[in-house]
mmCIF file of C-alpha atoms and ligand atoms in Angstrom:
data_model
loop_
_atom_site.group_PDB
_atom_site.id
_atom_site.type_symbol
_atom_site.label_atom_id
_atom_site.label_comp_id
_atom_site.label_asym_id
_atom_site.label_seq_id
_atom_site.Cartn_x
_atom_site.Cartn_y
_atom_site.Cartn_z
ATOM 1 C CA UNK E 1 -56.726 79.347 61.464
ATOM 2 C CA UNK E 2 -53.607 81.438 60.762
ATOM 3 C CA UNK E 3 -53.718 85.015 61.839
ATOM 4 C CA UNK E 4 -52.719 87.448 59.169
ATOM 5 C CA UNK E 5 -52.048 91.188 59.554
ATOM 6 C CA UNK E 6 -53.145 93.337 56.602
ATOM 7 C CA UNK E 7 -51.879 96.893 56.857
ATOM 8 C CA UNK E 8 -53.845 99.321 54.771
ATOM 9 C CA UNK E 9 -56.611 96.723 54.803
ATOM 10 C CA UNK E 10 -59.406 99.220 54.287
ATOM 11 C CA UNK E 11 -57.809 100.562 51.109
ATOM 12 C CA UNK E 12 -58.654 99.629 47.535
ATOM 13 C CA UNK E 13 -56.453 96.590 47.066
ATOM 14 C CA UNK E 14 -56.218 95.854 50.844
ATOM 15 C CA UNK E 15 -60.031 95.450 51.251
ATOM 16 C CA UNK E 16 -60.283 93.072 48.329
ATOM 17 C CA UNK E 17 -57.420 91.037 49.723
ATOM 18 C CA UNK E 18 -59.038 90.850 53.126
ATOM 19 C CA UNK E 19 -62.185 89.404 51.502
ATOM 20 C CA UNK E 20 -60.171 86.700 49.646
ATOM 21 C CA UNK E 21 -58.148 85.876 52.891
ATOM 22 C CA UNK E 22 -61.338 85.366 54.810
ATOM 23 C CA UNK E 23 -62.782 83.311 52.065
ATOM 24 C CA UNK E 24 -59.696 81.001 52.369
ATOM 25 C CA UNK E 25 -60.258 80.729 56.120
ATOM 26 C CA UNK E 26 -57.616 83.106 57.437
ATOM 27 C CA UNK E 27 -58.191 85.147 60.487
ATOM 28 C CA UNK E 28 -57.541 88.718 59.512
ATOM 29 C CA UNK E 29 -56.423 91.718 61.616
ATOM 30 C CA UNK E 30 -56.494 95.073 59.825
ATOM 31 C CA UNK E 31 -54.336 98.063 60.613
ATOM 32 C CA UNK E 32 -55.348 101.247 58.833
ATOM 33 C CA UNK E 33 -54.923 104.942 59.748
ATOM 34 C CA UNK E 34 -57.993 105.951 57.672
ATOM 35 C CA UNK E 35 -55.936 108.659 55.979
ATOM 36 C CA UNK E 36 -57.052 107.458 52.488
ATOM 37 C CA UNK E 37 -59.845 105.001 53.376
ATOM 38 C CA UNK E 38 -63.244 104.912 55.085
ATOM 39 C CA UNK E 39 -64.264 103.034 58.203
ATOM 40 C CA UNK E 40 -67.463 102.047 56.324
ATOM 41 C CA UNK E 41 -65.297 99.604 54.344
ATOM 42 C CA UNK E 42 -65.131 97.419 57.443
ATOM 43 C CA UNK E 43 -68.864 96.828 57.364
ATOM 44 C CA UNK E 44 -68.806 96.419 53.630
ATOM 45 C CA UNK E 45 -66.189 93.678 53.931
ATOM 46 C CA UNK E 46 -68.276 92.025 56.631
ATOM 47 C CA UNK E 47 -71.357 92.117 54.446
ATOM 48 C CA UNK E 48 -69.483 90.164 51.770
ATOM 49 C CA UNK E 49 -67.774 87.586 53.978
ATOM 50 C CA UNK E 50 -70.065 87.368 56.950
ATOM 51 C CA UNK E 51 -67.099 87.740 59.287
ATOM 52 C CA UNK E 52 -66.004 91.026 60.801
ATOM 53 C CA UNK E 53 -62.231 91.373 60.702
ATOM 54 C CA UNK E 54 -60.431 92.799 63.792
ATOM 55 C CA UNK E 55 -59.599 96.412 63.097
ATOM 56 C CA UNK E 56 -57.111 98.677 64.839
ATOM 57 C CA UNK E 57 -56.714 102.238 63.823
ATOM 58 C CA UNK E 58 -52.984 102.752 64.060
ATOM 59 C CA UNK E 59 -50.619 105.129 62.218
ATOM 60 C CA UNK E 60 -47.602 102.994 61.563
ATOM 61 C CA UNK E 61 -45.371 106.082 61.787
ATOM 62 C CA UNK E 62 -45.927 105.845 65.512
ATOM 63 C CA UNK E 63 -43.270 103.296 66.284
ATOM 64 C CA UNK E 64 -44.413 102.682 69.808
ATOM 65 C CA UNK E 65 -47.835 101.700 68.630
ATOM 66 C CA UNK E 66 -46.293 99.252 66.115
ATOM 67 C CA UNK E 67 -44.280 97.621 68.931
ATOM 68 C CA UNK E 68 -47.321 97.501 71.137
ATOM 69 C CA UNK E 69 -49.359 95.863 68.374
ATOM 70 C CA UNK E 70 -46.851 93.082 67.816
ATOM 71 C CA UNK E 71 -46.506 92.545 71.570
ATOM 72 C CA UNK E 72 -50.275 91.884 71.631
ATOM 73 C CA UNK E 73 -50.285 89.880 68.382
ATOM 74 C CA UNK E 74 -47.113 87.836 68.463
ATOM 75 C CA UNK E 75 -48.935 84.940 66.915
ATOM 76 C CA UNK E 76 -49.217 86.682 63.529
ATOM 77 C CA UNK E 77 -48.325 84.118 60.778
ATOM 78 C CA UNK E 78 -48.019 86.589 57.999
ATOM 79 C CA UNK E 79 -48.112 90.246 57.088
ATOM 80 C CA UNK E 80 -49.482 91.737 53.883
ATOM 81 C CA UNK E 81 -48.204 95.348 53.822
ATOM 82 C CA UNK E 82 -50.365 97.704 51.759
ATOM 83 C CA UNK E 83 -50.225 100.766 54.006
ATOM 84 C CA UNK E 84 -48.486 103.492 51.950
ATOM 85 C CA UNK E 85 -49.158 106.759 50.090
ATOM 86 C CA UNK E 86 -49.536 106.328 46.325
ATOM 87 C CA UNK E 87 -50.140 109.632 44.556
ATOM 88 C CA UNK E 88 -47.321 110.143 42.102
ATOM 89 C CA UNK E 89 -47.904 113.936 41.662
ATOM 90 C CA UNK E 90 -48.162 114.517 45.473
ATOM 91 C CA UNK E 91 -44.906 112.607 46.006
ATOM 92 C CA UNK E 92 -43.068 114.970 43.748
ATOM 93 C CA UNK E 93 -44.383 117.958 45.753
ATOM 94 C CA UNK E 94 -43.891 116.392 49.177
ATOM 95 C CA UNK E 95 -41.083 113.884 48.884
ATOM 96 C CA UNK E 96 -40.348 113.676 52.603
ATOM 97 C CA UNK E 97 -43.938 112.826 53.412
ATOM 98 C CA UNK E 98 -43.538 109.815 51.019
ATOM 99 C CA UNK E 99 -40.262 108.696 52.519
ATOM 100 C CA UNK E 100 -41.684 108.907 55.993
ATOM 101 C CA UNK E 101 -45.027 107.295 55.174
ATOM 102 C CA UNK E 102 -43.669 104.514 52.992
ATOM 103 C CA UNK E 103 -40.208 103.798 54.306
ATOM 104 C CA UNK E 104 -40.227 104.538 58.047
ATOM 105 C CA UNK E 105 -43.385 102.545 58.478
ATOM 106 C CA UNK E 106 -41.916 99.592 56.494
ATOM 107 C CA UNK E 107 -38.824 99.621 58.715
ATOM 108 C CA UNK E 108 -40.844 99.695 61.907
ATOM 109 C CA UNK E 109 -43.004 96.713 60.811
ATOM 110 C CA UNK E 110 -39.953 94.698 59.651
ATOM 111 C CA UNK E 111 -38.135 95.365 62.983
ATOM 112 C CA UNK E 112 -40.951 93.824 64.929
ATOM 113 C CA UNK E 113 -41.309 90.972 62.489
ATOM 114 C CA UNK E 114 -37.663 90.065 62.873
ATOM 115 C CA UNK E 115 -38.341 89.425 66.525
ATOM 116 C CA UNK E 116 -40.721 86.564 65.637
ATOM 117 C CA UNK E 117 -39.419 82.992 65.214
ATOM 118 C CA UNK E 118 -40.422 82.928 61.606
ATOM 119 C CA UNK E 119 -42.148 85.592 59.545
ATOM 120 C CA UNK E 120 -43.840 85.862 56.225
ATOM 121 C CA UNK E 121 -44.142 89.157 54.507
ATOM 122 C CA UNK E 122 -45.901 90.231 51.276
ATOM 123 C CA UNK E 123 -44.965 93.655 49.892
ATOM 124 C CA UNK E 124 -46.967 95.887 47.551
ATOM 125 C CA UNK E 125 -44.552 96.786 44.860
ATOM 126 C CA UNK E 126 -45.226 98.167 41.385
ATOM 127 C CA UNK E 127 -44.251 97.798 37.804
ATOM 128 C CA UNK E 128 -43.160 101.369 38.112
ATOM 129 C CA UNK E 129 -39.792 99.941 39.187
ATOM 130 C CA UNK E 130 -39.135 98.965 35.582
ATOM 131 C CA UNK E 131 -39.773 102.505 34.166
ATOM 132 C CA UNK E 132 -39.979 102.223 30.374
ATOM 133 C CA UNK E 133 -38.670 98.747 29.941
ATOM 134 C CA UNK E 134 -36.526 98.012 26.920
ATOM 135 C CA UNK E 135 -38.339 94.760 26.127
ATOM 136 C CA UNK E 136 -41.971 93.796 26.262
ATOM 137 C CA UNK E 137 -43.529 91.841 27.844
ATOM 138 C CA UNK E 138 -41.667 92.707 31.053
ATOM 139 C CA UNK E 139 -40.035 89.871 33.008
ATOM 140 C CA UNK E 140 -38.921 90.002 36.607
ATOM 141 C CA UNK E 141 -35.305 90.063 35.272
ATOM 142 C CA UNK E 142 -35.779 93.435 33.535
ATOM 143 C CA UNK E 143 -33.472 96.019 35.076
ATOM 144 C CA UNK E 144 -34.882 98.330 37.709
ATOM 145 C CA UNK E 145 -34.691 101.848 36.155
ATOM 146 C CA UNK E 146 -34.085 105.085 37.948
ATOM 147 C CA UNK E 147 -37.355 106.099 39.670
ATOM 148 C CA UNK E 148 -39.392 108.797 38.013
ATOM 149 C CA UNK E 149 -40.837 110.027 41.300
ATOM 150 C CA UNK E 150 -40.354 109.828 45.047
ATOM 151 C CA UNK E 151 -43.350 107.463 45.106
ATOM 152 C CA UNK E 152 -41.635 105.122 42.614
ATOM 153 C CA UNK E 153 -38.425 105.450 44.585
ATOM 154 C CA UNK E 154 -40.180 104.274 47.728
ATOM 155 C CA UNK E 155 -41.083 101.069 45.974
ATOM 156 C CA UNK E 156 -37.538 100.429 44.847
ATOM 157 C CA UNK E 157 -36.075 101.331 48.286
ATOM 158 C CA UNK E 158 -38.744 99.210 49.955
ATOM 159 C CA UNK E 159 -37.742 96.159 47.813
ATOM 160 C CA UNK E 160 -34.036 96.730 48.699
ATOM 161 C CA UNK E 161 -34.830 97.062 52.447
ATOM 162 C CA UNK E 162 -36.712 93.804 52.428
ATOM 163 C CA UNK E 163 -34.044 92.046 50.411
ATOM 164 C CA UNK E 164 -31.307 93.228 52.774
ATOM 165 C CA UNK E 165 -33.396 92.019 55.724
ATOM 166 C CA UNK E 166 -33.918 88.601 54.107
ATOM 167 C CA UNK E 167 -30.169 88.285 53.556
ATOM 168 C CA UNK E 168 -29.300 88.448 57.207
ATOM 169 C CA UNK E 169 -32.235 86.399 58.567
ATOM 170 C CA UNK E 170 -33.055 83.078 56.926
ATOM 171 C CA UNK E 171 -36.311 82.765 58.960
ATOM 172 C CA UNK E 172 -37.629 85.904 57.327
ATOM 173 C CA UNK E 173 -39.507 85.134 54.044
ATOM 174 C CA UNK E 174 -40.780 87.755 51.784
ATOM 175 C CA UNK E 175 -42.337 88.173 48.368
ATOM 176 C CA UNK E 176 -42.623 91.491 46.536
ATOM 177 C CA UNK E 177 -45.592 91.584 44.147
ATOM 178 C CA UNK E 178 -45.043 94.026 41.332
ATOM 179 C CA UNK E 179 -48.524 95.115 40.254
ATOM 180 C CA UNK E 180 -49.343 96.347 36.872
ATOM 181 C CA UNK E 181 -52.483 98.620 36.702
ATOM 182 C CA UNK E 182 -55.147 97.465 39.266
ATOM 183 C CA UNK E 183 -58.754 98.381 38.303
ATOM 184 C CA UNK E 184 -62.283 97.148 38.889
ATOM 185 C CA UNK E 185 -64.194 96.277 42.007
ATOM 186 C CA UNK E 186 -65.762 93.357 43.854
ATOM 187 C CA UNK E 187 -68.639 91.732 41.929
ATOM 188 C CA UNK E 188 -71.070 92.616 44.857
ATOM 189 C CA UNK E 189 -70.148 96.304 44.301
ATOM 190 C CA UNK E 190 -69.736 96.544 48.091
ATOM 191 C CA UNK E 191 -66.120 97.423 47.904
ATOM 192 C CA UNK E 192 -64.067 99.311 45.277
ATOM 193 C CA UNK E 193 -61.738 102.200 44.626
ATOM 194 C CA UNK E 194 -62.561 105.467 46.537
ATOM 195 C CA UNK E 195 -60.270 108.226 45.125
ATOM 196 C CA UNK E 196 -60.169 111.368 47.150
ATOM 197 C CA UNK E 197 -60.679 114.456 44.994
ATOM 198 C CA UNK E 198 -60.037 114.374 41.288
ATOM 199 C CA UNK E 199 -58.870 110.856 40.286
ATOM 200 C CA UNK E 200 -55.461 110.659 38.792
ATOM 201 C CA UNK E 201 -55.903 107.129 37.395
ATOM 202 C CA UNK E 202 -57.742 106.314 34.187
ATOM 203 C CA UNK E 203 -60.562 104.059 35.232
ATOM 204 C CA UNK E 204 -62.008 106.056 38.162
ATOM 205 C CA UNK E 205 -61.827 109.124 35.904
ATOM 206 C CA UNK E 206 -63.828 107.257 33.232
ATOM 207 C CA UNK E 207 -66.563 106.121 35.665
ATOM 208 C CA UNK E 208 -66.820 109.512 37.338
ATOM 209 C CA UNK E 209 -67.166 111.175 33.961
ATOM 210 C CA UNK E 210 -69.844 108.743 32.892
ATOM 211 C CA UNK E 211 -71.790 109.332 36.078
ATOM 212 C CA UNK E 212 -71.563 113.087 35.701
ATOM 213 C CA UNK E 213 -69.053 114.105 38.436
ATOM 214 C CA UNK E 214 -66.405 115.057 35.803
ATOM 215 C CA UNK E 215 -67.298 116.762 32.610
ATOM 216 C CA UNK E 216 -64.872 115.133 30.228
ATOM 217 C CA UNK E 217 -61.980 112.662 30.205
ATOM 218 C CA UNK E 218 -58.728 113.861 28.629
ATOM 219 C CA UNK E 219 -56.865 111.108 26.818
ATOM 220 C CA UNK E 220 -53.241 111.994 27.451
ATOM 221 C CA UNK E 221 -51.658 111.826 23.944
ATOM 222 C CA UNK E 222 -52.617 109.941 20.789
ATOM 223 C CA UNK E 223 -49.253 110.266 18.983
ATOM 224 C CA UNK E 224 -47.370 107.487 20.790
ATOM 225 C CA UNK E 225 -45.934 104.663 18.680
ATOM 226 C CA UNK E 226 -48.702 102.249 19.449
ATOM 227 C CA UNK E 227 -51.526 100.718 17.341
ATOM 228 C CA UNK E 228 -53.921 103.698 17.930
ATOM 229 C CA UNK E 229 -51.397 106.210 19.306
ATOM 230 C CA UNK E 230 -52.452 105.995 22.938
ATOM 231 C CA UNK E 231 -50.418 104.473 25.751
ATOM 232 C CA UNK E 232 -50.499 100.773 26.603
ATOM 233 C CA UNK E 233 -50.901 99.360 30.081
ATOM 234 C CA UNK E 234 -51.650 95.953 31.555
ATOM 235 C CA UNK E 235 -54.966 96.436 33.504
ATOM 236 C CA UNK E 236 -55.515 93.730 36.050
ATOM 237 C CA UNK E 237 -58.814 93.096 37.893
ATOM 238 C CA UNK E 238 -58.350 93.903 41.613
ATOM 239 C CA UNK E 239 -59.969 90.558 42.546
ATOM 240 C CA UNK E 240 -57.386 88.656 40.559
ATOM 241 C CA UNK E 241 -54.738 90.777 42.168
ATOM 242 C CA UNK E 242 -56.130 90.075 45.619
ATOM 243 C CA UNK E 243 -56.016 86.300 44.947
ATOM 244 C CA UNK E 244 -52.329 86.624 44.017
ATOM 245 C CA UNK E 245 -51.698 87.885 47.562
ATOM 246 C CA UNK E 246 -53.313 84.893 49.067
ATOM 247 C CA UNK E 247 -51.396 82.389 46.987
ATOM 248 C CA UNK E 248 -48.159 84.256 47.620
ATOM 249 C CA UNK E 249 -48.790 84.072 51.350
ATOM 250 C CA UNK E 250 -49.727 80.401 51.166
ATOM 251 C CA UNK E 251 -46.389 79.758 49.333
ATOM 252 C CA UNK E 252 -44.522 81.280 52.191
ATOM 253 C CA UNK E 253 -46.544 79.681 55.048
ATOM 254 C CA UNK E 254 -46.212 76.245 53.229
ATOM 255 C CA UNK E 255 -42.421 76.869 52.826
ATOM 256 C CA UNK E 256 -42.749 76.325 49.107
ATOM 257 C CA UNK E 257 -40.689 79.420 48.250
ATOM 258 C CA UNK E 258 -37.384 78.752 46.520
ATOM 259 C CA UNK E 259 -35.534 81.725 48.034
ATOM 260 C CA UNK E 260 -36.443 83.776 51.059
ATOM 261 C CA UNK E 261 -36.846 86.877 48.857
ATOM 262 C CA UNK E 262 -38.815 86.594 45.647
ATOM 263 C CA UNK E 263 -40.411 88.962 43.255
ATOM 264 C CA UNK E 264 -43.391 88.304 40.940
ATOM 265 C CA UNK E 265 -45.063 90.397 38.258
ATOM 266 C CA UNK E 266 -48.805 90.464 38.730
ATOM 267 C CA UNK E 267 -50.629 91.404 35.592
ATOM 268 C CA UNK E 268 -52.696 89.836 32.843
ATOM 269 C CA UNK E 269 -49.907 89.695 30.306
ATOM 270 C CA UNK E 270 -52.103 91.617 27.861
ATOM 271 C CA UNK E 271 -51.596 95.278 26.966
ATOM 272 C CA UNK E 272 -54.499 97.586 26.271
ATOM 273 C CA UNK E 273 -54.520 101.102 24.854
ATOM 274 C CA UNK E 274 -56.402 103.984 26.532
ATOM 275 C CA UNK E 275 -58.919 103.952 23.675
ATOM 276 C CA UNK E 276 -59.445 100.176 24.057
ATOM 277 C CA UNK E 277 -60.180 100.790 27.745
ATOM 278 C CA UNK E 278 -62.753 103.414 26.819
ATOM 279 C CA UNK E 279 -64.299 101.109 24.192
ATOM 280 C CA UNK E 280 -64.596 98.335 26.701
ATOM 281 C CA UNK E 281 -66.295 100.686 29.120
ATOM 282 C CA UNK E 282 -68.758 101.901 26.511
ATOM 283 C CA UNK E 283 -69.515 98.295 25.538
ATOM 284 C CA UNK E 284 -70.234 96.999 29.029
ATOM 285 C CA UNK E 285 -71.982 100.090 30.314
ATOM 286 C CA UNK E 286 -73.973 101.056 27.248
ATOM 287 C CA UNK E 287 -72.943 104.682 27.987
ATOM 288 C CA UNK E 288 -71.299 106.972 25.537
ATOM 289 C CA UNK E 289 -68.199 108.548 27.189
ATOM 290 C CA UNK E 290 -67.394 112.145 26.769
ATOM 291 C CA UNK E 291 -63.677 112.367 25.987
ATOM 292 C CA UNK E 292 -61.130 114.405 24.027
ATOM 293 C CA UNK E 293 -57.588 113.863 22.945
ATOM 294 C CA UNK E 294 -55.239 116.104 25.031
ATOM 295 C CA UNK E 295 -51.483 116.698 25.394
ATOM 296 C CA UNK E 296 -49.282 113.922 26.694
ATOM 297 C CA UNK E 297 -48.931 113.689 30.408
ATOM 298 C CA UNK E 298 -45.374 114.383 31.682
ATOM 299 C CA UNK E 299 -43.693 111.192 32.934
ATOM 300 C CA UNK E 300 -46.007 108.675 31.172
ATOM 301 C CA UNK E 301 -44.264 105.665 29.641
ATOM 302 C CA UNK E 302 -45.359 104.462 26.259
ATOM 303 C CA UNK E 303 -46.145 100.879 27.044
ATOM 304 C CA UNK E 304 -45.939 98.288 29.823
ATOM 305 C CA UNK E 305 -47.315 94.787 30.185
ATOM 306 C CA UNK E 306 -46.227 91.852 32.164
ATOM 307 C CA UNK E 307 -44.638 88.554 31.309
ATOM 308 C CA UNK E 308 -46.611 86.578 33.827
ATOM 309 C CA UNK E 309 -44.944 83.163 33.310
ATOM 310 C CA UNK E 310 -43.103 83.233 36.596
ATOM 311 C CA UNK E 311 -46.286 83.940 38.571
ATOM 312 C CA UNK E 312 -48.170 81.348 36.460
ATOM 313 C CA UNK E 313 -45.573 78.603 36.937
ATOM 314 C CA UNK E 314 -44.248 79.245 40.473
ATOM 315 C CA UNK E 315 -47.354 80.660 42.196
ATOM 316 C CA UNK E 316 -49.840 78.659 40.177
ATOM 317 C CA UNK E 317 -51.710 81.906 39.798
ATOM 318 C CA UNK E 318 -53.220 83.350 36.612
ATOM 319 C CA UNK E 319 -55.507 86.303 35.974
ATOM 320 C CA UNK E 320 -58.979 85.013 35.198
ATOM 321 C CA UNK E 321 -61.070 88.103 34.727
ATOM 322 C CA UNK E 322 -61.096 90.160 31.567
ATOM 323 C CA UNK E 323 -60.854 93.900 30.880
ATOM 324 C CA UNK E 324 -64.659 93.866 30.205
ATOM 325 C CA UNK E 325 -65.263 92.172 33.541
ATOM 326 C CA UNK E 326 -63.166 94.813 35.295
ATOM 327 C CA UNK E 327 -64.866 97.726 33.568
ATOM 328 C CA UNK E 328 -68.396 96.330 34.241
ATOM 329 C CA UNK E 329 -67.547 95.890 37.998
ATOM 330 C CA UNK E 330 -65.950 99.401 38.146
ATOM 331 C CA UNK E 331 -69.113 100.867 36.651
ATOM 332 C CA UNK E 332 -71.411 98.900 38.968
ATOM 333 C CA UNK E 333 -69.408 100.156 41.944
ATOM 334 C CA UNK E 334 -69.437 103.728 40.809
ATOM 335 C CA UNK E 335 -73.252 103.574 40.395
ATOM 336 C CA UNK E 336 -73.629 101.931 43.747
ATOM 337 C CA UNK E 337 -71.580 104.501 45.743
ATOM 338 C CA UNK E 338 -73.347 107.488 44.077
ATOM 339 C CA UNK E 339 -76.732 105.891 44.890
ATOM 340 C CA UNK E 340 -75.790 105.572 48.548
ATOM 341 C CA UNK E 341 -74.284 109.006 48.952
ATOM 342 C CA UNK E 342 -77.047 110.871 47.096
HETATM 343 C C1 UD1 D 1 -49.872 105.379 37.586
HETATM 344 C C2 UD1 D 1 -48.585 105.930 38.162
HETATM 345 C C3 UD1 D 1 -47.838 104.700 38.637
HETATM 346 C C4 UD1 D 1 -48.636 104.027 39.762
HETATM 347 C C5 UD1 D 1 -50.055 103.672 39.194
HETATM 348 C C6 UD1 D 1 -50.923 103.201 40.353
HETATM 349 C C7 UD1 D 1 -48.004 107.929 36.866
HETATM 350 C C8 UD1 D 1 -47.130 108.506 35.852
HETATM 351 N N1 UD1 D 1 -47.804 106.599 37.122
HETATM 352 O O1 UD1 D 1 -49.663 104.501 36.559
HETATM 353 O O2 UD1 D 1 -46.540 105.024 39.231
HETATM 354 O O3 UD1 D 1 -47.963 102.883 40.217
HETATM 355 O O4 UD1 D 1 -50.650 104.845 38.632
HETATM 356 O O5 UD1 D 1 -52.118 102.747 39.892
HETATM 357 O O6 UD1 D 1 -48.782 108.543 37.497
HETATM 358 N N2 UD1 D 1 -54.798 108.483 31.260
HETATM 359 C C9 UD1 D 1 -55.506 109.300 30.475
HETATM 360 N N3 UD1 D 1 -56.327 110.189 31.059
HETATM 361 C C10 UD1 D 1 -56.521 110.307 32.426
HETATM 362 C C11 UD1 D 1 -55.805 109.474 33.276
HETATM 363 C C12 UD1 D 1 -54.932 108.519 32.603
HETATM 364 O O7 UD1 D 1 -55.406 109.318 29.226
HETATM 365 O O8 UD1 D 1 -57.264 111.154 32.892
HETATM 366 C C13 UD1 D 1 -53.861 107.462 30.660
HETATM 367 C C14 UD1 D 1 -52.435 107.638 31.036
HETATM 368 O O9 UD1 D 1 -51.793 108.498 30.183
HETATM 369 C C15 UD1 D 1 -51.936 106.143 30.901
HETATM 370 C C16 UD1 D 1 -53.170 105.289 31.261
HETATM 371 O O10 UD1 D 1 -54.260 106.198 31.078
HETATM 372 O O11 UD1 D 1 -51.578 105.903 29.614
HETATM 373 C C17 UD1 D 1 -53.167 104.801 32.664
HETATM 374 O O12 UD1 D 1 -52.897 105.894 33.539
HETATM 375 P P1 UD1 D 1 -53.019 105.718 35.132
HETATM 376 O O13 UD1 D 1 -54.325 105.050 35.509
HETATM 377 O O14 UD1 D 1 -52.745 107.041 35.786
HETATM 378 O O15 UD1 D 1 -51.851 104.660 35.491
HETATM 379 P P2 UD1 D 1 -50.292 104.743 35.171
HETATM 380 O O16 UD1 D 1 -49.860 106.072 34.644
HETATM 381 O O17 UD1 D 1 -49.943 103.572 34.325
#
């Protein structure tokens, strides 16, 4: 049973990936600093899989602790690195926090991995690296555009750091997964997204409005050049996304990778407008959503959706769940957490 380190393993995407890894028989060790996650998630993961992952509360900015961790776990066969800060607006206000949290920590983990005989590394990247792509759907060959925010820049710089590390060490294998828009929750409604404060992303804002925590959703702009005037994104179910991490890791462990640094787009290949997402939510929940059309949000791109053929052909991975599935699971999760906390 190969031992896999999942950093940020109690977060939204991390927790779903831990579940899929355990289902595939991997032994999982989680590092999380609990800065944007809850320790309850550990029990929730265990309730789904029946196996409690090993958990260490470590802040990866503390280099000595990273060194100590790898000294104790030098049998790690792969690392999936989620631990990072991800609020775009906050990154504009506090750029150095983002560079320290997202870049220093990455370097410390890579430095320890380089000491192992062979190492396999999966990096959480984002379609944000493409900015507003000139052509849709977006392939992995689309140029990386100048980052719109320090957060986006940390994803670009992170990819470069990994690529440079791969160049000088042929035993270091890495895959950067460029996620489109992850949404939804596990079908058991035991794990899901837990935004702190007012959600910045569309789907948690929808479910929190429907449950009565927020009064009204603002749809940011309806005068974009799209079918109904609202922005288009590629919304991918978090469980499909989690499975992509497992197959990417298996590709590296099985030495089926073509180069020691590879990138893959992880999306559904289908674009949906904001109004289509709202309609899907209303259909699966039976709730009427209170929303209004508001001003455009600064920095939003018009449209982004993935060309997934590289992931389909090379990884043998394809998104299987629909937008309706994702919205139904997000709603079930929202209802479940409010029931527990009230
Ligand atoms: C955002 C980030 C992106 C990050 C991703 C992580 C920005 C500009 N981009 O992507 O860098 O990788 O989250 O998940 O913040 N919308 C509304 N009303 C709302 C919230 C959103 O109409 O209250 C619309 C947005 O205008 C957009 C769509 O919903 O068209 C999706 O927004 P969001 O969930 O924030 O994701 P992105 O902006 O695509």
